Amino acid sequence: NILPKGLRYVSTKDTDYKITNDAYKKIPKNWGHELIVHNSEKYCMKYLVVDYGGRCSVHYHKNKDEIFHIAQGKVFIELWKPDYYLNFNMSNISKFESEVWRTAILKEGETLHISPGIAHRFKGLSDKNIIVECSTHDDPNDSIRIIPSSKS
């Protein structure tokens, strides 16, 4: 079973409404893994299961509009101003990281909206961290990575 404890998928396509997790696609990441629940041309929903200390890449999306809801654990979020990274000399990564625009620690039950163009990164602070991501369509070509992800 690849679903986090307490989460399940109910398919209305099945005439008997079986509970299954076959619809989920698991994508391993350096920081944990993604479970894609649904991705259509209009919207996407996924679970981001973040290991303790795992950090996603600093990245932004040209088109994707995201809402992160912390379902379990505690997550540190960093945000950079829109377009800040476009004119930055990326040979000095530590200077870039030090000029973060906003930071927040999001706890279970808290939610954050991230508009297109805002560079962001999250880090898991608890043993098990689950972020529910609801967004517009998820297109891998729309993710522009600035600094790679890292393991815990």
Short mmCIF file of N, CA and C in Angstrom, two decimals:
data_model
loop_
_atom_site.label_atom_id
_atom_site.label_comp_id
_atom_site.label_asym_id
_atom_site.label_seq_id
_atom_site.Cartn_x
_atom_site.Cartn_y
_atom_site.Cartn_z
N ASN A 1 0.84 -1.18 0.00
CA ASN A 1 0.00 0.00 0.00
C ASN A 1 0.88 1.24 0.00
N ILE A 2 0.77 2.08 -1.02
CA ILE A 2 1.64 3.25 -1.13
C ILE A 2 1.03 4.50 -0.52
N LEU A 3 -0.22 4.45 -0.09
CA LEU A 3 -0.86 5.63 0.48
C LEU A 3 -0.42 5.85 1.91
N PRO A 4 -0.27 7.13 2.31
CA PRO A 4 0.01 7.41 3.72
C PRO A 4 -1.15 6.91 4.58
N LYS A 5 -0.86 6.61 5.83
CA LYS A 5 -1.86 6.07 6.75
C LYS A 5 -3.09 6.99 6.80
N GLY A 6 -4.25 6.38 6.68
CA GLY A 6 -5.49 7.14 6.78
C GLY A 6 -5.98 7.73 5.47
N LEU A 7 -5.22 7.60 4.38
CA LEU A 7 -5.64 8.15 3.11
C LEU A 7 -6.04 7.02 2.18
N ARG A 8 -7.12 7.20 1.44
CA ARG A 8 -7.56 6.17 0.52
C ARG A 8 -8.22 6.80 -0.70
N TYR A 9 -8.27 6.05 -1.76
CA TYR A 9 -8.85 6.50 -3.02
C TYR A 9 -10.11 5.70 -3.30
N VAL A 10 -11.20 6.38 -3.59
CA VAL A 10 -12.45 5.72 -3.94
C VAL A 10 -12.74 6.03 -5.40
N SER A 11 -12.78 5.01 -6.22
CA SER A 11 -13.04 5.20 -7.64
C SER A 11 -14.54 5.10 -7.93
N THR A 12 -15.11 6.15 -8.49
CA THR A 12 -16.53 6.12 -8.85
C THR A 12 -16.72 5.48 -10.21
N LYS A 13 -15.63 5.10 -10.88
CA LYS A 13 -15.74 4.40 -12.16
C LYS A 13 -16.08 2.94 -11.94
N ASP A 14 -15.74 2.42 -10.76
CA ASP A 14 -16.07 1.03 -10.43
C ASP A 14 -17.53 0.97 -9.99
N THR A 15 -18.26 0.02 -10.54
CA THR A 15 -19.68 -0.09 -10.19
C THR A 15 -19.90 -0.46 -8.73
N ASP A 16 -18.92 -1.14 -8.12
CA ASP A 16 -19.08 -1.50 -6.71
C ASP A 16 -18.36 -0.52 -5.78
N TYR A 17 -17.82 0.56 -6.31
CA TYR A 17 -17.15 1.59 -5.53
C TYR A 17 -16.07 1.02 -4.62
N LYS A 18 -15.22 0.19 -5.19
CA LYS A 18 -14.13 -0.40 -4.42
C LYS A 18 -13.16 0.67 -3.97
N ILE A 19 -12.58 0.45 -2.79
CA ILE A 19 -11.51 1.32 -2.32
C ILE A 19 -10.21 0.73 -2.86
N THR A 20 -9.44 1.58 -3.53
CA THR A 20 -8.22 1.10 -4.18
C THR A 20 -7.17 2.20 -4.16
N ASN A 21 -5.94 1.86 -4.39
CA ASN A 21 -4.92 2.89 -4.58
C ASN A 21 -4.26 2.74 -5.95
N ASP A 22 -4.90 2.01 -6.84
CA ASP A 22 -4.34 1.77 -8.17
C ASP A 22 -4.22 3.05 -8.99
N ALA A 23 -5.03 4.06 -8.68
CA ALA A 23 -5.04 5.28 -9.48
C ALA A 23 -3.84 6.18 -9.16
N TYR A 24 -3.14 5.93 -8.08
CA TYR A 24 -2.02 6.77 -7.69
C TYR A 24 -0.76 6.40 -8.46
N LYS A 25 -0.02 7.42 -8.83
CA LYS A 25 1.28 7.21 -9.46
C LYS A 25 2.34 7.72 -8.49
N LYS A 26 3.24 6.84 -8.06
CA LYS A 26 4.29 7.21 -7.10
C LYS A 26 5.54 7.62 -7.86
N ILE A 27 6.06 8.81 -7.52
CA ILE A 27 7.27 9.32 -8.16
C ILE A 27 8.31 9.56 -7.07
N PRO A 28 9.37 8.73 -7.02
CA PRO A 28 10.42 8.93 -6.01
C PRO A 28 11.16 10.24 -6.24
N LYS A 29 11.52 10.90 -5.17
CA LYS A 29 12.28 12.15 -5.20
C LYS A 29 13.40 12.05 -4.17
N ASN A 30 14.42 12.91 -4.30
CA ASN A 30 15.50 12.95 -3.29
C ASN A 30 14.95 13.23 -1.91
N TRP A 31 13.92 14.02 -1.82
CA TRP A 31 13.36 14.50 -0.55
C TRP A 31 12.24 13.61 -0.01
N GLY A 32 11.82 12.60 -0.74
CA GLY A 32 10.71 11.72 -0.35
C GLY A 32 10.04 11.18 -1.60
N HIS A 33 8.74 11.43 -1.77
CA HIS A 33 8.07 11.02 -3.01
C HIS A 33 6.76 11.78 -3.20
N GLU A 34 6.30 11.77 -4.44
CA GLU A 34 5.01 12.34 -4.80
C GLU A 34 4.04 11.20 -5.07
N LEU A 35 2.78 11.38 -4.68
CA LEU A 35 1.70 10.48 -5.07
C LEU A 35 0.72 11.32 -5.88
N ILE A 36 0.66 11.10 -7.19
CA ILE A 36 -0.24 11.87 -8.03
C ILE A 36 -1.61 11.22 -7.99
N VAL A 37 -2.60 11.99 -7.51
CA VAL A 37 -3.97 11.51 -7.42
C VAL A 37 -4.67 11.75 -8.75
N HIS A 38 -4.50 12.95 -9.29
CA HIS A 38 -5.17 13.32 -10.54
C HIS A 38 -4.40 14.45 -11.20
N ASN A 39 -4.27 14.37 -12.52
CA ASN A 39 -3.65 15.46 -13.28
C ASN A 39 -4.37 15.55 -14.62
N SER A 40 -5.18 16.58 -14.79
CA SER A 40 -5.90 16.79 -16.04
C SER A 40 -5.46 18.12 -16.64
N GLU A 41 -6.04 18.49 -17.74
CA GLU A 41 -5.69 19.77 -18.36
C GLU A 41 -6.10 20.95 -17.49
N LYS A 42 -7.07 20.73 -16.59
CA LYS A 42 -7.56 21.83 -15.77
C LYS A 42 -6.90 21.90 -14.39
N TYR A 43 -6.71 20.75 -13.74
CA TYR A 43 -6.17 20.79 -12.39
C TYR A 43 -5.38 19.53 -12.06
N CYS A 44 -4.67 19.61 -10.92
CA CYS A 44 -3.84 18.51 -10.44
C CYS A 44 -3.99 18.42 -8.92
N MET A 45 -3.96 17.19 -8.42
CA MET A 45 -3.91 16.97 -6.98
C MET A 45 -2.89 15.89 -6.70
N LYS A 46 -2.04 16.15 -5.73
CA LYS A 46 -1.05 15.15 -5.34
C LYS A 46 -0.69 15.29 -3.88
N TYR A 47 -0.13 14.21 -3.33
CA TYR A 47 0.43 14.22 -1.99
C TYR A 47 1.94 14.29 -2.14
N LEU A 48 2.56 15.22 -1.42
CA LEU A 48 4.01 15.31 -1.36
C LEU A 48 4.41 14.75 0.00
N VAL A 49 5.07 13.61 0.02
CA VAL A 49 5.49 12.97 1.26
C VAL A 49 6.97 13.31 1.44
N VAL A 50 7.24 14.18 2.41
CA VAL A 50 8.57 14.78 2.57
C VAL A 50 9.27 14.16 3.77
N ASP A 51 10.46 13.61 3.54
CA ASP A 51 11.26 13.04 4.62
C ASP A 51 11.75 14.13 5.56
N TYR A 52 12.09 13.74 6.80
CA TYR A 52 12.70 14.68 7.73
C TYR A 52 13.98 15.23 7.10
N GLY A 53 14.10 16.54 7.01
CA GLY A 53 15.29 17.18 6.44
C GLY A 53 15.33 17.21 4.93
N GLY A 54 14.41 16.51 4.26
CA GLY A 54 14.40 16.52 2.80
C GLY A 54 13.97 17.88 2.26
N ARG A 55 14.69 18.37 1.25
CA ARG A 55 14.37 19.67 0.66
C ARG A 55 14.14 19.51 -0.83
N CYS A 56 13.03 20.06 -1.32
CA CYS A 56 12.81 20.06 -2.77
C CYS A 56 13.73 21.10 -3.39
N SER A 57 13.80 21.12 -4.69
CA SER A 57 14.61 22.11 -5.39
C SER A 57 14.00 23.50 -5.20
N VAL A 58 14.84 24.53 -5.33
CA VAL A 58 14.30 25.88 -5.47
C VAL A 58 13.83 25.94 -6.91
N HIS A 59 12.55 26.20 -7.10
CA HIS A 59 11.99 26.20 -8.44
C HIS A 59 10.79 27.14 -8.52
N TYR A 60 10.38 27.42 -9.75
CA TYR A 60 9.18 28.20 -9.97
C TYR A 60 8.46 27.64 -11.18
N HIS A 61 7.25 28.10 -11.36
CA HIS A 61 6.43 27.67 -12.49
C HIS A 61 5.97 28.91 -13.26
N LYS A 62 6.04 28.84 -14.56
CA LYS A 62 5.56 29.96 -15.39
C LYS A 62 4.04 30.04 -15.35
N ASN A 63 3.37 28.89 -15.30
CA ASN A 63 1.91 28.85 -15.40
C ASN A 63 1.19 28.24 -14.20
N LYS A 64 1.82 27.33 -13.52
CA LYS A 64 1.16 26.57 -12.46
C LYS A 64 0.88 27.44 -11.23
N ASP A 65 -0.36 27.37 -10.76
CA ASP A 65 -0.83 28.07 -9.57
C ASP A 65 -1.07 26.99 -8.52
N GLU A 66 -0.42 27.08 -7.34
CA GLU A 66 -0.43 25.99 -6.37
C GLU A 66 -1.00 26.40 -5.01
N ILE A 67 -1.65 25.44 -4.38
CA ILE A 67 -2.04 25.57 -2.98
C ILE A 67 -1.44 24.36 -2.26
N PHE A 68 -0.69 24.62 -1.20
CA PHE A 68 -0.12 23.57 -0.36
C PHE A 68 -0.88 23.55 0.96
N HIS A 69 -1.39 22.39 1.32
CA HIS A 69 -2.08 22.20 2.61
C HIS A 69 -1.31 21.14 3.39
N ILE A 70 -0.90 21.47 4.60
CA ILE A 70 -0.13 20.54 5.42
C ILE A 70 -1.11 19.58 6.11
N ALA A 71 -1.10 18.33 5.65
CA ALA A 71 -2.00 17.31 6.21
C ALA A 71 -1.38 16.64 7.43
N GLN A 72 -0.04 16.58 7.45
CA GLN A 72 0.65 15.94 8.57
C GLN A 72 2.05 16.53 8.68
N GLY A 73 2.51 16.75 9.90
CA GLY A 73 3.87 17.20 10.13
C GLY A 73 4.02 18.71 10.14
N LYS A 74 5.25 19.14 9.83
CA LYS A 74 5.61 20.55 9.87
C LYS A 74 6.63 20.78 8.76
N VAL A 75 6.45 21.85 8.00
CA VAL A 75 7.28 22.10 6.82
C VAL A 75 7.79 23.55 6.82
N PHE A 76 9.06 23.72 6.53
CA PHE A 76 9.67 25.04 6.37
C PHE A 76 9.59 25.43 4.89
N ILE A 77 9.01 26.60 4.61
CA ILE A 77 8.84 27.07 3.23
C ILE A 77 9.66 28.34 3.03
N GLU A 78 10.37 28.41 1.90
CA GLU A 78 11.10 29.62 1.52
C GLU A 78 10.53 30.12 0.19
N LEU A 79 10.38 31.44 0.08
CA LEU A 79 9.85 32.06 -1.13
C LEU A 79 10.79 33.17 -1.59
N TRP A 80 10.95 33.30 -2.90
CA TRP A 80 11.72 34.38 -3.49
C TRP A 80 10.78 35.23 -4.33
N LYS A 81 11.05 36.53 -4.40
CA LYS A 81 10.19 37.45 -5.16
C LYS A 81 10.08 37.02 -6.62
N PRO A 82 8.91 37.28 -7.22
CA PRO A 82 8.75 36.96 -8.64
C PRO A 82 9.83 37.64 -9.48
N ASP A 83 10.40 36.90 -10.38
CA ASP A 83 11.42 37.37 -11.34
C ASP A 83 12.75 37.77 -10.71
N TYR A 84 12.92 37.64 -9.39
CA TYR A 84 14.19 37.99 -8.74
C TYR A 84 15.35 37.20 -9.33
N TYR A 85 15.09 35.94 -9.61
CA TYR A 85 16.11 35.00 -10.07
C TYR A 85 16.53 35.24 -11.52
N LEU A 86 15.75 35.98 -12.29
CA LEU A 86 16.04 36.16 -13.72
C LEU A 86 17.34 36.92 -13.96
N ASN A 87 17.64 37.90 -13.12
CA ASN A 87 18.84 38.72 -13.32
C ASN A 87 19.93 38.42 -12.30
N PHE A 88 19.80 37.30 -11.62
CA PHE A 88 20.76 36.97 -10.57
C PHE A 88 21.90 36.13 -11.14
N ASN A 89 23.13 36.41 -10.72
CA ASN A 89 24.29 35.63 -11.12
C ASN A 89 24.29 34.34 -10.29
N MET A 90 23.90 33.24 -10.92
CA MET A 90 23.72 31.99 -10.19
C MET A 90 25.04 31.30 -9.84
N SER A 91 26.18 31.93 -10.13
CA SER A 91 27.45 31.35 -9.69
C SER A 91 27.62 31.53 -8.18
N ASN A 92 26.82 32.39 -7.57
CA ASN A 92 26.87 32.63 -6.13
C ASN A 92 25.57 32.16 -5.48
N ILE A 93 25.42 30.83 -5.37
CA ILE A 93 24.19 30.23 -4.86
C ILE A 93 23.92 30.63 -3.41
N SER A 94 24.96 30.70 -2.57
CA SER A 94 24.74 31.04 -1.16
C SER A 94 24.18 32.46 -1.01
N LYS A 95 24.61 33.39 -1.86
CA LYS A 95 24.06 34.75 -1.83
C LYS A 95 22.59 34.71 -2.24
N PHE A 96 22.27 33.93 -3.27
CA PHE A 96 20.88 33.79 -3.69
C PHE A 96 20.02 33.27 -2.54
N GLU A 97 20.49 32.21 -1.90
CA GLU A 97 19.72 31.60 -0.80
C GLU A 97 19.54 32.58 0.36
N SER A 98 20.54 33.42 0.62
CA SER A 98 20.45 34.37 1.74
C SER A 98 19.48 35.51 1.46
N GLU A 99 19.13 35.73 0.22
CA GLU A 99 18.24 36.83 -0.13
C GLU A 99 16.80 36.36 -0.33
N VAL A 100 16.42 35.36 0.45
CA VAL A 100 15.06 34.84 0.43
C VAL A 100 14.10 35.98 0.82
N TRP A 101 12.94 36.01 0.19
CA TRP A 101 11.96 37.08 0.38
C TRP A 101 11.09 36.84 1.60
N ARG A 102 10.54 35.62 1.73
CA ARG A 102 9.66 35.26 2.84
C ARG A 102 9.96 33.82 3.26
N THR A 103 9.80 33.55 4.55
CA THR A 103 9.90 32.18 5.06
C THR A 103 8.72 31.94 6.00
N ALA A 104 8.36 30.69 6.15
CA ALA A 104 7.28 30.33 7.06
C ALA A 104 7.45 28.88 7.49
N ILE A 105 7.04 28.59 8.70
CA ILE A 105 6.91 27.20 9.14
C ILE A 105 5.42 26.91 9.14
N LEU A 106 5.02 26.00 8.27
CA LEU A 106 3.61 25.61 8.18
C LEU A 106 3.40 24.33 8.97
N LYS A 107 2.38 24.36 9.81
CA LYS A 107 2.05 23.20 10.65
C LYS A 107 0.80 22.53 10.12
N GLU A 108 0.55 21.35 10.64
CA GLU A 108 -0.62 20.56 10.25
C GLU A 108 -1.88 21.44 10.28
N GLY A 109 -2.63 21.41 9.18
CA GLY A 109 -3.87 22.18 9.07
C GLY A 109 -3.69 23.54 8.43
N GLU A 110 -2.45 23.99 8.21
CA GLU A 110 -2.21 25.30 7.61
C GLU A 110 -2.04 25.18 6.09
N THR A 111 -2.33 26.27 5.39
CA THR A 111 -2.36 26.27 3.93
C THR A 111 -1.63 27.49 3.39
N LEU A 112 -0.96 27.32 2.24
CA LEU A 112 -0.24 28.41 1.57
C LEU A 112 -0.55 28.39 0.09
N HIS A 113 -0.81 29.56 -0.48
CA HIS A 113 -1.02 29.72 -1.92
C HIS A 113 0.26 30.26 -2.54
N ILE A 114 0.72 29.64 -3.63
CA ILE A 114 1.91 30.09 -4.35
C ILE A 114 1.52 30.38 -5.79
N SER A 115 1.63 31.65 -6.17
CA SER A 115 1.28 32.08 -7.53
C SER A 115 2.38 31.74 -8.51
N PRO A 116 2.05 31.66 -9.80
CA PRO A 116 3.09 31.45 -10.82
C PRO A 116 4.17 32.52 -10.72
N GLY A 117 5.41 32.11 -10.96
CA GLY A 117 6.53 33.05 -10.95
C GLY A 117 7.23 33.20 -9.62
N ILE A 118 6.65 32.70 -8.55
CA ILE A 118 7.30 32.81 -7.23
C ILE A 118 8.16 31.57 -7.00
N ALA A 119 9.46 31.77 -6.92
CA ALA A 119 10.37 30.65 -6.64
C ALA A 119 10.15 30.20 -5.20
N HIS A 120 10.20 28.89 -4.98
CA HIS A 120 9.92 28.34 -3.66
C HIS A 120 10.67 27.04 -3.42
N ARG A 121 10.75 26.70 -2.12
CA ARG A 121 11.37 25.44 -1.70
C ARG A 121 10.77 25.07 -0.35
N PHE A 122 10.57 23.77 -0.12
CA PHE A 122 10.10 23.31 1.18
C PHE A 122 11.08 22.30 1.76
N LYS A 123 11.05 22.19 3.10
CA LYS A 123 11.91 21.26 3.83
C LYS A 123 11.07 20.62 4.93
N GLY A 124 11.17 19.29 5.05
CA GLY A 124 10.45 18.56 6.08
C GLY A 124 11.08 18.74 7.45
N LEU A 125 10.27 19.10 8.44
CA LEU A 125 10.78 19.32 9.80
C LEU A 125 10.35 18.24 10.79
N SER A 126 9.40 17.40 10.41
CA SER A 126 8.93 16.31 11.27
C SER A 126 9.37 14.97 10.69
N ASP A 127 9.18 13.91 11.47
CA ASP A 127 9.53 12.58 10.97
C ASP A 127 8.74 12.22 9.72
N LYS A 128 7.45 12.59 9.68
CA LYS A 128 6.63 12.34 8.50
C LYS A 128 5.86 13.61 8.17
N ASN A 129 6.01 14.09 6.95
CA ASN A 129 5.39 15.33 6.49
C ASN A 129 4.61 15.04 5.23
N ILE A 130 3.33 15.40 5.24
CA ILE A 130 2.50 15.19 4.05
C ILE A 130 1.88 16.52 3.66
N ILE A 131 2.18 16.94 2.43
CA ILE A 131 1.60 18.16 1.87
C ILE A 131 0.59 17.72 0.81
N VAL A 132 -0.63 18.25 0.90
CA VAL A 132 -1.61 18.04 -0.16
C VAL A 132 -1.44 19.22 -1.11
N GLU A 133 -1.08 18.93 -2.35
CA GLU A 133 -0.93 19.98 -3.36
C GLU A 133 -2.12 19.95 -4.29
N CYS A 134 -2.82 21.07 -4.37
CA CYS A 134 -3.90 21.27 -5.34
C CYS A 134 -3.44 22.41 -6.24
N SER A 135 -3.49 22.19 -7.53
CA SER A 135 -2.95 23.19 -8.44
C SER A 135 -3.63 23.12 -9.79
N THR A 136 -3.26 24.06 -10.63
CA THR A 136 -3.62 23.95 -12.02
C THR A 136 -2.79 22.81 -12.62
N HIS A 137 -2.98 22.51 -13.88
CA HIS A 137 -2.32 21.38 -14.55
C HIS A 137 -0.82 21.32 -14.22
N ASP A 138 -0.34 20.11 -13.94
CA ASP A 138 1.08 19.89 -13.65
C ASP A 138 1.78 19.43 -14.92
N ASP A 139 2.60 20.29 -15.47
CA ASP A 139 3.39 20.00 -16.67
C ASP A 139 4.86 20.04 -16.27
N PRO A 140 5.58 18.91 -16.35
CA PRO A 140 6.99 18.90 -15.94
C PRO A 140 7.84 19.97 -16.65
N ASN A 141 7.45 20.37 -17.85
CA ASN A 141 8.20 21.41 -18.56
C ASN A 141 7.96 22.80 -18.00
N ASP A 142 6.99 22.93 -17.08
CA ASP A 142 6.67 24.22 -16.46
C ASP A 142 7.45 24.42 -15.16
N SER A 143 8.21 23.43 -14.72
CA SER A 143 9.03 23.55 -13.50
C SER A 143 10.44 23.97 -13.88
N ILE A 144 10.81 25.17 -13.50
CA ILE A 144 12.16 25.68 -13.78
C ILE A 144 12.95 25.62 -12.48
N ARG A 145 13.95 24.72 -12.46
CA ARG A 145 14.72 24.47 -11.24
C ARG A 145 15.95 25.39 -11.21
N ILE A 146 16.13 26.00 -10.03
CA ILE A 146 17.24 26.95 -9.84
C ILE A 146 18.35 26.29 -9.03
N ILE A 147 17.97 25.61 -7.95
CA ILE A 147 18.92 24.89 -7.08
C ILE A 147 18.36 23.48 -6.88
N PRO A 148 19.18 22.44 -7.06
CA PRO A 148 18.69 21.06 -6.96
C PRO A 148 18.15 20.71 -5.57
N SER A 149 17.33 19.65 -5.53
CA SER A 149 16.79 19.13 -4.27
C SER A 149 17.90 18.41 -3.51
N SER A 150 17.61 18.12 -2.22
CA SER A 150 18.61 17.41 -1.42
C SER A 150 17.92 16.44 -0.45
N LYS A 151 18.65 15.39 -0.08
CA LYS A 151 18.16 14.40 0.87
C LYS A 151 18.31 14.90 2.28
N SER A 152 17.66 14.19 3.17
CA SER A 152 17.76 14.56 4.59
C SER A 152 19.15 14.24 5.11
#
